[in-house]
Amino acid sequence: MTQAATAGTLLVDTLVAHGIDRIFCVPGESYLGLLDALHGRGDIDTVVCRHEAGAGFMALADARLTGRPGVACVSRGPGASNAAIAVHTAQQDGVPFLLLVGQVAVRDLRRDAFQEIDYGRMFGGIAKWTAEVADPARLAETLLRAIQVAATGLPGPVVLALPEDVLTAPVPPAAPVRPQAPVRAAPDAGDVERLRGWLAAASRPLVLAGSGLECAGGRAALKAFAEAWELPVLVSFRRQDLFDNAHPLYAGDMGLQNPAPQMALLHDADLLLVLGARLSDITTQNYSFPDPARRSMRLAHVHADPAVIGTHFAADLAVAAPPAALIAALGVPGAASVDRTGWIACLASERRRIAAPRIPTVTDGVPFEAVVEAVARHLPPDAILTLDAGSFAASAYRIIPFAPPQRLLAPISGAMGFGVPAAVAAGLREPGRTVVCMVGDGGFLMTGYELAVAMERRLPLKVVVSVNGVYGSIRIHQERQYPGRPSGTGFANPDFALIGRAFGFPVTHVRTLDDLALLPGLLRSAGGEFIVVETSVAAVLPGPAGG
Ligand SMILES: Cc1ncc(C[n+]2csc(CCOP(=O)(O)OP(=O)(O)O)c2C)c(N)n1
């Protein structure tokens, strides 16, 4: 049956015109008009999720893989509340995200109608922009702005509330909103010349690379730039996949707490060139790096969004342009005059020291670091690794030597529940690649049921569940601050093997270090694998074993 032109169809046509070929949803009666507009469409894949947090996380992971806004559709009130974690994560991670929320009918707006929420107030503090389309005639312009806001500058979440009667309202037959040309900002020629001089003269330069380089060609541009100019590269928090970690110029990542000897070395840099990263608390080690009172270190900050420059540190040179544009403008260096070999070697050897596995001897299970070490050695070169939040993940950030095109999908926000949905989205987006998810028992029981989507779509995910019966990260903090007084951090577990089987996965147990010999085969297998690791708690707690 031919579809009458409604605001719902205009919306879907506009998403498609912007290259959006997949949306993630949990249905609601508040947006039946949008669901109907999706009916029978071959150009957009509707992924039906089991919880709005899962839908939102899938949309964020998809956005990180495509560079386009991820889209989740959820119902009003309860649905939008469940999706809030994804809005927060998109904001903290700087990921373009459109959350489309069904809303009560226009006549009931602001009457405390059934399941009504004023989304401007609800998401005001975490969304980049929130809008409610109360007039179908304003849908097109609102969509254009929503996509533009989500995707430009520092990308982020946009929430659109769509009253149910607006979605079904007829609109004049019209072409979908056309994508506008990309907004290009170019670096100032004088700044480029100045920076060329600084880069040529620096004895101890450092590049700090961030999400702004997570774009088509960004990683290749960073590599070519670092090699041409002989620049060691640090990556920002949880962005290890921007640069080959085995490259002699790799200097490591900015983590939750970098070791003091490494920080002492980094403070010795005489030029810090920040490319597409925000200088936020973790990346700056709680605003201590660079030293705000630095005397001998120059700071050049390059970011597509001027609003993130100069927030905590006065830059000596500030460029509001995409980092890849600056790299292109800098071109190639003249003849090298400064010998940086010693500096580069020091940074690399410090990084190697940090990355060396430290597997303690314990008797209460497998130290998860041993699992990570095995994954590090056998991760296929095309792999996408998704990490949930938890103590099990700490060594993955340290040890796994990511190398493009490998990808790491892990939220800067530290949101639990991201790992499994992100793996599902990655499996859908990159069917030819190996997708591995590592998740704790706590995190798995938050969103692990999204494996139902993997089952439905026959995605051969490799899911590694670290089972230790505690919210380990929090138990570690608790032991440090309140030794011997565990409270609110332990729990009983279901039988994870049964859960894995219920979702159609073959299950493998890892109970001893010897069982890890199975891992290479499991990572290479053609089908899905569900690996249940009986993880030691003693290995990570403060004390003789955990250190
Ligand atoms: C949604 C959410 N709730 C709570 C937290 C706080 N938190 C961070 S890590 C963690 C424990 C994770 O436990 P688990 O998944 O079992 O992994 P483990 O730390 O034991 O390895 C908690 C509760 C969080 N980051 N996100």
CSV table of C-alpha atoms in Angstrom, one decimal, residues 220-465:
chain,number,residue,atom,x,y,z
A,220,ALA,CA,46.1,7.4,8.9
A,221,ALA,CA,46.7,11.1,9.1
A,222,LEU,CA,47.9,10.9,12.7
A,223,LYS,CA,50.3,8.1,11.9
A,224,ALA,CA,51.7,9.9,8.8
A,225,PHE,CA,52.0,13.2,10.8
A,226,ALA,CA,53.7,11.6,13.8
A,227,GLU,CA,56.2,9.7,11.6
A,228,ALA,CA,57.0,12.7,9.4
A,229,TRP,CA,57.5,15.1,12.3
A,230,GLU,CA,59.0,12.5,14.7
A,231,LEU,CA,56.4,13.1,17.4
A,232,PRO,CA,55.6,10.7,20.2
A,233,VAL,CA,51.9,10.1,20.5
A,234,LEU,CA,49.8,9.8,23.7
A,235,VAL,CA,46.1,9.0,23.4
A,236,SER,CA,43.3,10.3,25.5
A,237,PHE,CA,41.2,8.3,27.9
A,238,ARG,CA,39.9,5.0,26.4
A,239,ARG,CA,41.0,5.9,22.8
A,240,GLN,CA,43.8,3.4,22.5
A,241,ASP,CA,42.7,2.4,19.1
A,242,LEU,CA,43.7,5.8,17.5
A,243,PHE,CA,47.4,4.8,17.1
A,244,ASP,CA,49.3,1.5,16.8
A,245,ASN,CA,50.3,0.7,20.4
A,246,ALA,CA,53.3,-1.2,19.2
A,247,HIS,CA,54.7,1.7,17.2
A,248,PRO,CA,58.0,3.1,18.5
A,249,LEU,CA,56.3,6.6,18.7
A,250,TYR,CA,53.5,5.3,21.0
A,251,ALA,CA,53.8,6.9,24.4
A,252,GLY,CA,50.7,5.4,26.1
A,253,ASP,CA,47.3,6.6,27.1
A,254,MET,CA,45.9,8.9,29.7
A,255,GLY,CA,44.1,6.7,32.2
A,256,LEU,CA,42.4,6.9,35.5
A,257,GLN,CA,45.7,7.3,37.3
A,258,ASN,CA,48.9,7.2,35.3
A,259,PRO,CA,52.0,6.0,37.2
A,260,ALA,CA,54.1,8.8,38.8
A,261,PRO,CA,57.3,8.0,36.9
A,262,GLN,CA,55.5,8.2,33.6
A,263,MET,CA,53.9,11.5,34.6
A,264,ALA,CA,57.2,12.9,35.7
A,265,LEU,CA,58.5,12.2,32.2
A,266,LEU,CA,55.4,13.7,30.5
A,267,HIS,CA,55.8,16.9,32.5
A,268,ASP,CA,59.2,17.2,30.9
A,269,ALA,CA,57.8,17.8,27.5
A,270,ASP,CA,58.5,21.2,26.0
A,271,LEU,CA,55.6,21.2,23.6
A,272,LEU,CA,52.2,19.5,24.0
A,273,LEU,CA,50.1,19.5,20.9
A,274,VAL,CA,46.5,18.4,21.7
A,275,LEU,CA,44.8,17.1,18.6
A,276,GLY,CA,41.0,16.6,18.9
A,277,ALA,CA,41.0,15.8,22.6
A,278,ARG,CA,39.3,17.6,25.4
A,279,LEU,CA,41.4,18.6,28.4
A,280,SER,CA,39.0,17.1,30.9
A,281,ASP,CA,39.7,15.7,34.3
A,282,ILE,CA,40.9,12.2,33.5
A,283,THR,CA,42.9,13.1,30.4
A,284,THR,CA,44.7,15.8,32.5
A,285,GLN,CA,45.1,13.6,35.6
A,286,ASN,CA,42.7,15.8,37.6
A,287,TYR,CA,43.8,19.1,35.9
A,288,SER,CA,47.5,18.6,36.8
A,289,PHE,CA,48.8,17.8,33.3
A,290,PRO,CA,49.9,20.1,31.7
A,291,ASP,CA,50.9,22.0,34.8
A,292,PRO,CA,48.7,25.1,34.7
A,293,ALA,CA,51.8,27.1,35.9
A,294,ARG,CA,54.1,25.5,33.4
A,295,ARG,CA,57.1,27.6,32.4
A,296,SER,CA,58.9,25.6,29.8
A,297,MET,CA,56.0,23.6,28.1
A,298,ARG,CA,54.1,25.2,25.2
A,299,LEU,CA,50.5,24.1,24.8
A,300,ALA,CA,48.8,24.1,21.4
A,301,HIS,CA,45.2,22.9,21.5
A,302,VAL,CA,43.4,21.9,18.3
A,303,HIS,CA,39.7,21.0,18.3
A,304,ALA,CA,36.9,21.4,15.9
A,305,ASP,CA,34.8,23.0,18.7
A,306,PRO,CA,36.2,26.2,20.1
A,307,ALA,CA,34.0,25.8,23.2
A,308,VAL,CA,36.2,23.0,24.5
A,309,ILE,CA,39.4,25.1,24.2
A,310,GLY,CA,40.6,27.2,27.1
A,311,THR,CA,38.2,25.6,29.6
A,312,HIS,CA,40.9,24.9,32.2
A,313,PHE,CA,44.2,25.6,30.6
A,314,ALA,CA,45.2,28.7,28.7
A,315,ALA,CA,46.6,27.4,25.3
A,316,ASP,CA,49.6,29.2,23.8
A,317,LEU,CA,48.1,28.5,20.4
A,318,ALA,CA,44.4,27.6,19.9
A,319,VAL,CA,43.0,26.3,16.6
A,320,ALA,CA,39.3,25.7,16.1
A,321,ALA,CA,39.5,23.3,13.2
A,322,PRO,CA,39.3,19.6,12.8
A,323,PRO,CA,42.7,18.1,13.7
A,324,ALA,CA,43.0,16.4,10.3
A,325,ALA,CA,42.7,19.8,8.6
A,326,LEU,CA,45.6,21.2,10.8
A,327,ILE,CA,47.7,18.2,10.0
A,328,ALA,CA,47.1,18.7,6.3
A,329,ALA,CA,48.0,22.4,6.6
A,330,LEU,CA,51.2,21.7,8.5
A,331,GLY,CA,52.5,19.6,5.6
A,332,VAL,CA,55.9,18.0,5.9
A,333,PRO,CA,58.7,19.3,8.0
A,334,GLY,CA,62.0,20.8,6.7
A,335,ALA,CA,65.3,19.1,7.5
A,336,ALA,CA,65.4,17.8,11.1
A,337,SER,CA,67.6,19.7,13.4
A,338,VAL,CA,66.8,18.3,16.9
A,339,ASP,CA,67.7,14.8,17.9
A,340,ARG,CA,64.7,13.3,19.8
A,341,THR,CA,65.8,9.7,19.9
A,342,GLY,CA,66.5,9.7,23.6
A,343,TRP,CA,63.2,11.3,24.4
A,344,ILE,CA,61.2,8.9,22.2
A,345,ALA,CA,63.0,5.9,23.6
A,346,CYS,CA,62.4,7.0,27.3
A,347,LEU,CA,58.7,7.4,26.6
A,348,ALA,CA,58.4,4.1,24.8
A,349,SER,CA,60.3,2.2,27.5
A,350,GLU,CA,58.1,3.7,30.3
A,351,ARG,CA,55.1,2.6,28.2
A,352,ARG,CA,56.4,-0.9,27.8
A,353,ARG,CA,57.0,-1.1,31.6
A,354,ILE,CA,53.4,-0.1,32.2
A,355,ALA,CA,52.0,-2.6,29.7
A,356,ALA,CA,53.9,-5.6,31.0
A,357,PRO,CA,51.4,-8.1,32.5
A,358,ARG,CA,51.6,-8.6,36.2
A,359,ILE,CA,49.7,-11.8,36.9
A,360,PRO,CA,49.6,-12.6,40.7
A,361,THR,CA,49.4,-16.1,42.1
A,362,VAL,CA,46.0,-16.7,43.7
A,363,THR,CA,43.9,-19.6,44.7
A,364,ASP,CA,40.3,-18.2,44.4
A,365,GLY,CA,40.0,-18.3,40.7
A,366,VAL,CA,41.7,-17.1,37.5
A,367,PRO,CA,43.3,-13.6,37.7
A,368,PHE,CA,41.4,-11.9,34.9
A,369,GLU,CA,44.7,-10.2,33.8
A,370,ALA,CA,45.7,-13.6,32.5
A,371,VAL,CA,42.6,-13.7,30.3
A,372,VAL,CA,43.4,-10.2,29.0
A,373,GLU,CA,47.0,-11.2,28.3
A,374,ALA,CA,45.8,-14.2,26.2
A,375,VAL,CA,43.3,-12.0,24.4
A,376,ALA,CA,46.1,-9.5,23.7
A,377,ARG,CA,48.2,-12.2,22.1
A,378,HIS,CA,45.4,-13.7,20.0
A,379,LEU,CA,43.1,-10.8,19.1
A,380,PRO,CA,42.6,-11.0,15.3
A,381,PRO,CA,43.9,-7.9,13.5
A,382,ASP,CA,40.5,-6.9,12.4
A,383,ALA,CA,38.9,-7.3,15.8
A,384,ILE,CA,36.5,-4.9,17.5
A,385,LEU,CA,36.7,-5.2,21.3
A,386,THR,CA,33.9,-3.8,23.4
A,387,LEU,CA,34.5,-3.3,27.1
A,388,ASP,CA,32.0,-2.9,29.9
A,389,ALA,CA,32.9,-1.0,33.0
A,390,GLY,CA,34.5,-2.9,35.9
A,391,SER,CA,37.8,-4.0,37.5
A,392,PHE,CA,38.2,-6.8,34.9
A,393,ALA,CA,38.7,-4.1,32.2
A,394,ALA,CA,41.5,-2.3,33.9
A,395,SER,CA,44.3,-4.5,32.5
A,396,ALA,CA,42.7,-4.5,29.0
A,397,TYR,CA,43.4,-0.8,28.7
A,398,ARG,CA,47.0,-1.3,29.8
A,399,ILE,CA,48.0,-4.5,28.1
A,400,ILE,CA,46.2,-5.0,24.8
A,401,PRO,CA,48.3,-3.6,21.9
A,402,PHE,CA,45.6,-2.1,19.8
A,403,ALA,CA,46.6,-1.4,16.2
A,404,PRO,CA,44.3,0.1,13.6
A,405,PRO,CA,42.0,-1.2,12.1
A,406,GLN,CA,41.3,-2.9,15.4
A,407,ARG,CA,38.7,-0.9,17.3
A,408,LEU,CA,38.1,-0.4,21.0
A,409,LEU,CA,34.5,0.6,22.0
A,410,ALA,CA,34.4,1.5,25.7
A,411,PRO,CA,32.6,4.4,27.2
A,412,ILE,CA,34.5,7.4,28.6
A,413,SER,CA,31.5,7.8,30.9
A,414,GLY,CA,32.3,4.5,32.6
A,415,ALA,CA,28.7,3.4,32.1
A,416,MET,CA,28.1,-0.3,33.1
A,417,GLY,CA,25.9,-2.1,30.6
A,418,PHE,CA,27.6,-0.8,27.5
A,419,GLY,CA,29.6,-3.8,26.5
A,420,VAL,CA,27.0,-6.3,25.3
A,421,PRO,CA,24.8,-3.8,23.3
A,422,ALA,CA,28.0,-2.3,21.8
A,423,ALA,CA,29.1,-5.8,20.6
A,424,VAL,CA,25.6,-6.4,19.1
A,425,ALA,CA,25.8,-3.1,17.2
A,426,ALA,CA,29.4,-3.9,16.1
A,427,GLY,CA,28.3,-7.3,14.9
A,428,LEU,CA,25.5,-5.8,12.8
A,429,ARG,CA,27.7,-3.1,11.4
A,430,GLU,CA,30.8,-5.1,10.6
A,431,PRO,CA,29.6,-8.6,9.9
A,432,GLY,CA,33.0,-9.7,8.5
A,433,ARG,CA,35.0,-8.8,11.6
A,434,THR,CA,35.6,-10.6,14.9
A,435,VAL,CA,33.7,-8.9,17.7
A,436,VAL,CA,34.8,-9.6,21.2
A,437,CYS,CA,33.0,-8.3,24.3
A,438,MET,CA,34.4,-8.4,27.8
A,439,VAL,CA,32.0,-7.8,30.6
A,440,GLY,CA,31.7,-8.4,34.4
A,441,ASP,CA,28.9,-10.4,36.0
A,442,GLY,CA,27.5,-7.1,37.4
A,443,GLY,CA,27.5,-5.4,34.0
A,444,PHE,CA,26.2,-8.5,32.1
A,445,LEU,CA,23.2,-8.6,34.3
A,446,MET,CA,22.4,-5.0,33.4
A,447,THR,CA,22.1,-5.4,29.6
A,448,GLY,CA,23.2,-8.9,28.7
A,449,TYR,CA,19.7,-9.8,27.6
A,450,GLU,CA,20.5,-7.8,24.4
A,451,LEU,CA,22.2,-11.0,23.3
A,452,ALA,CA,18.6,-11.9,22.2
A,453,VAL,CA,19.3,-9.5,19.3
A,454,ALA,CA,22.5,-11.3,18.5
A,455,MET,CA,20.6,-14.6,18.6
A,456,GLU,CA,17.9,-13.2,16.3
A,457,ARG,CA,20.4,-11.8,13.8
A,458,ARG,CA,22.9,-14.8,14.1
A,459,LEU,CA,25.8,-12.6,15.2
A,460,PRO,CA,28.9,-14.7,16.0
A,461,LEU,CA,29.9,-12.6,19.0
A,462,LYS,CA,32.6,-13.7,21.4
A,463,VAL,CA,31.4,-12.8,24.8
A,464,VAL,CA,33.8,-13.2,27.8
A,465,VAL,CA,32.0,-12.9,31.1
